[in-house]
Amino acid sequence: MMLKKIFCLLIAIACCTAAFAQGAKFKMLALYTTTVESDHVDFANDAIKYFTDLATKDDFTFEATTNWKNLNDENLKNYQLIIWLNDFPQNEEQRAAFVKYMDNGGAWIGFHVAGYNDKYTKWPWFVSFLGSSVFYNNSWPPLPAKLVVDDVKHPVTQGIPAHFVSPINEWYGWKPSPRLNKDIKVLVTLDPGNYPLGKKDIIRDGDIPVVWTNTKYKMLYINMGHGDQIFTSGIQNKLFENSILWLRVGK
């Protein structure tokens, strides 16, 4: 009889735990900065509105902050997804907390300049995280570009046409191409038909992925993020929504 009571109690606890887990909302935190390039601030403001509306539509909790001190162990454990809209951590304490968060199964999306790194960055873990790719060049002024979807069956690109035109944006080139890293899965690439791309700063050739994931982590880098036109494409917005839903349910 005692064993039966214990068994029933364990079942009850398991059911309550499952019910709580079902009721707990997915929580997402976006970090941004207001003292960076104005086009990057415009993007962040538009992104906050977009994700706020999306949170209502897809039933998750969205918060945004300019306080990068929130990149700490105690705070990060409250969120299942962290987004960097237009900046990145600047000190070792914030970097260490983020590395721990990702190593423990956290999820991340970085837009545009959030992935910027060069010889002055001095954060080798982050370079490896992006696929050992370092910023190499860019197009200027911002222009729309034709994109190629590498894998139309991936959850992030589900329902996205194999080719589409992305709104006005500054496009980054990387060296080496993240595609050369065995852990990287490229999802969207600049169509070579764009070249030469730019007028002042010109991308003339090269394999330039614009959306990719490092398969060792729950992460996604998205090159879009410059100016106030990023959310004017229904197709591209669908890709952004797919990204959230993919990381929400787990890779």
C-alpha positions as a printed Julia matrix, in Angstrom:
251×3 Matrix{Float64}:
  0.0    0.0     0.0
  2.81   2.4     0.91
  4.58   1.78   -2.4
  1.34   2.45   -4.26
  0.88   5.79   -2.44
  4.45   6.8    -3.25
  3.95   5.87   -6.9
  0.75   7.92   -7.1
  2.49  10.87   -5.47
  5.33  10.73   -7.99
  2.82  10.64  -10.85
  1.02  13.65   -9.42
  4.28  15.61   -9.1
  5.24  14.75  -12.67
  1.84  15.89  -13.96
  2.06  19.17  -12.07
  5.58  19.78  -13.37
  4.47  19.12  -16.95
  1.48  21.41  -16.54
  3.72  24.18  -15.21
  6.14  23.73  -18.08
  3.3   23.97  -20.57
  2.01  27.15  -18.96
  5.41  28.87  -18.8
  5.86  31.28  -21.7
  8.93  31.37  -23.9
 10.9   34.47  -22.92
 13.05  36.49  -25.28
 15.37  39.4   -24.44
 16.69  41.85  -27.02
 19.69  44.05  -26.24
 20.51  47.19  -28.2
 22.34  50.51  -27.97
 21.15  54.04  -28.76
 24.6   55.63  -29.11
 25.68  53.75  -32.24
 25.24  54.62  -35.93
 21.8   56.18  -36.49
 20.82  53.59  -39.12
 21.5   50.84  -36.6
 19.37  52.64  -34.01
 16.54  52.96  -36.56
 16.73  49.23  -37.18
 16.64  48.45  -33.45
 13.57  50.64  -32.93
 11.77  48.96  -35.84
 12.83  45.52  -34.58
 11.45  46.19  -31.11
  8.07  47.1   -32.6
  8.14  44.05  -34.88
  9.01  41.61  -32.1
  6.54  43.2   -29.71
  3.74  42.59  -32.22
  5.08  39.12  -32.99
  5.09  38.2   -29.3
  1.36  38.91  -29.15
  0.72  36.94  -32.34
  2.83  33.9   -31.44
  2.27  33.99  -27.66
  5.7   34.55  -26.15
  7.19  37.17  -23.83
  9.42  39.83  -25.35
 11.55  42.37  -23.5
 14.14  44.86  -24.76
 16.84  46.74  -22.89
 19.82  49.02  -23.51
 21.44  47.78  -20.29
 24.13  45.33  -21.38
 24.88  44.63  -17.72
 21.87  42.31  -18.01
 24.25  39.89  -19.7
 24.97  38.17  -16.4
 24.42  34.62  -15.15
 21.54  35.46  -12.84
 19.52  37.37  -15.42
 20.22  35.2   -18.46
 18.74  32.1   -16.84
 15.31  33.8   -17.14
 15.37  33.79  -20.95
 15.33  31.1   -23.61
 16.47  33.41  -26.42
 18.82  36.4   -26.46
 18.94  38.8   -29.42
 21.63  41.37  -30.16
 20.07  44.02  -32.37
 22.87  46.49  -33.03
 25.76  45.92  -30.63
 27.68  43.28  -28.67
 29.17  42.89  -25.17
 32.17  45.08  -24.49
 33.74  43.59  -21.37
 35.0   40.2   -20.23
 32.31  39.72  -17.57
 29.48  40.08  -20.11
 31.29  37.91  -22.63
 31.89  35.14  -20.09
 28.22  35.15  -19.05
 27.14  34.85  -22.67
 29.53  31.97  -23.37
 28.19  30.13  -20.33
 24.61  30.8   -21.43
 25.22  29.37  -24.9
 27.21  26.39  -23.61
 24.28  25.55  -21.33
 21.76  25.44  -24.17
 20.66  29.06  -24.52
 19.63  30.45  -27.91
 20.85  33.54  -29.77
 20.12  35.63  -32.84
 22.55  38.34  -33.92
 21.59  40.93  -36.52
 24.03  42.71  -38.85
 26.62  44.62  -36.81
 26.11  42.27  -33.84
 28.32  39.83  -35.72
 30.99  42.37  -36.63
 34.5   41.29  -35.66
 37.99  42.18  -36.81
 41.58  42.05  -35.57
 40.69  44.49  -32.77
 37.81  42.41  -31.37
 40.09  40.03  -29.46
 37.33  37.53  -28.7
 38.44  34.27  -30.35
 35.48  32.31  -28.94
 33.04  34.6   -30.77
 34.95  34.34  -34.05
 34.75  30.54  -33.75
 31.07  30.82  -32.78
 30.39  32.6   -36.09
 32.23  29.9   -38.02
 35.77  31.32  -37.88
 34.6   34.11  -40.18
 35.96  37.64  -39.87
 34.46  40.79  -41.38
 36.2   41.43  -44.69
 34.32  44.06  -46.7
 30.95  45.74  -47.18
 28.75  47.38  -49.78
 27.94  51.09  -49.62
 25.55  52.83  -49.87
 22.83  50.5   -48.56
 21.01  48.8   -51.43
 18.43  46.06  -51.94
 19.88  42.74  -53.01
 18.75  39.48  -54.59
 19.12  36.54  -52.22
 19.29  32.8   -52.8
 17.79  30.38  -50.27
 20.24  27.48  -49.87
 17.8   25.13  -48.15
 14.08  25.78  -48.68
 13.17  22.86  -46.4
 14.89  24.22  -43.28
 12.46  25.52  -40.6
 13.95  29.03  -40.87
 13.29  29.21  -44.62
 10.02  27.26  -44.65
  7.59  28.99  -47.01
 10.28  31.35  -48.32
 10.79  31.37  -52.12
 14.09  30.07  -53.44
 14.93  33.59  -54.66
 13.71  36.9   -53.25
 14.76  40.55  -53.07
 15.77  41.81  -49.64
 15.08  45.5   -48.83
 17.76  48.19  -48.61
 20.62  47.05  -46.38
 24.38  47.27  -45.98
 25.85  43.88  -46.89
 28.88  42.37  -45.17
 31.45  40.06  -46.72
 33.37  37.51  -44.62
 36.74  35.85  -44.89
 36.95  32.94  -44.91
 33.4   32.23  -45.99
 31.52  30.63  -43.07
 30.41  27.94  -45.52
 33.91  26.45  -45.37
 33.46  25.56  -41.7
 32.06  22.03  -41.25
 29.87  23.17  -38.32
 28.16  25.93  -40.29
 24.93  25.48  -42.2
 24.28  28.36  -44.58
 20.6   29.11  -45.16
 20.63  32.26  -47.33
 23.32  33.71  -49.62
 23.85  36.84  -51.7
 23.0   36.05  -55.32
 26.2   36.49  -57.41
 23.96  38.26  -59.91
 24.15  41.29  -57.59
 27.84  41.88  -58.33
 29.18  44.48  -58.47
 27.14  45.5   -55.4
 27.59  49.06  -54.14
 28.78  52.41  -55.47
 31.33  53.77  -53.0
 32.3   50.49  -51.34
 31.8   47.69  -53.83
 31.52  43.93  -53.34
 32.67  42.55  -56.67
 32.66  38.79  -56.1
 32.8   36.02  -53.54
 30.64  33.54  -51.67
 28.77  35.72  -49.17
 26.29  33.96  -46.84
 23.84  36.31  -45.13
 21.96  33.89  -42.84
 23.62  30.9   -41.17
 23.73  28.76  -38.06
 26.55  27.11  -36.18
 25.14  23.61  -35.69
 27.0   23.21  -32.38
 24.72  25.85  -30.83
 21.17  27.13  -30.9
 22.07  30.25  -32.84
 21.44  32.2   -36.0
 23.32  35.08  -37.57
 21.28  37.37  -39.84
 23.11  40.02  -41.91
 20.03  42.24  -42.28
 19.9   45.15  -39.84
 20.84  48.52  -41.34
 18.29  51.34  -41.65
 14.51  51.68  -41.47
 13.53  49.49  -44.45
 14.37  46.04  -43.06
 10.81  45.15  -42.02
  9.12  46.32  -45.22
  9.21  42.87  -46.87
  6.57  40.31  -45.94
  8.82  37.53  -47.21
 11.75  38.62  -45.09
  9.52  39.18  -42.05
  8.36  35.58  -42.43
 11.98  34.47  -42.3
 12.45  36.44  -39.05
  9.32  34.87  -37.55
 10.43  31.4   -38.62
 13.76  32.03  -36.88
 12.08  32.77  -33.56
  9.76  29.77  -33.82
 12.65  27.46  -34.75
 14.72  28.48  -31.74
 11.63  28.48  -29.56
 10.96  24.78  -30.05
 14.65  23.85  -30.05
 16.86  22.86  -32.95
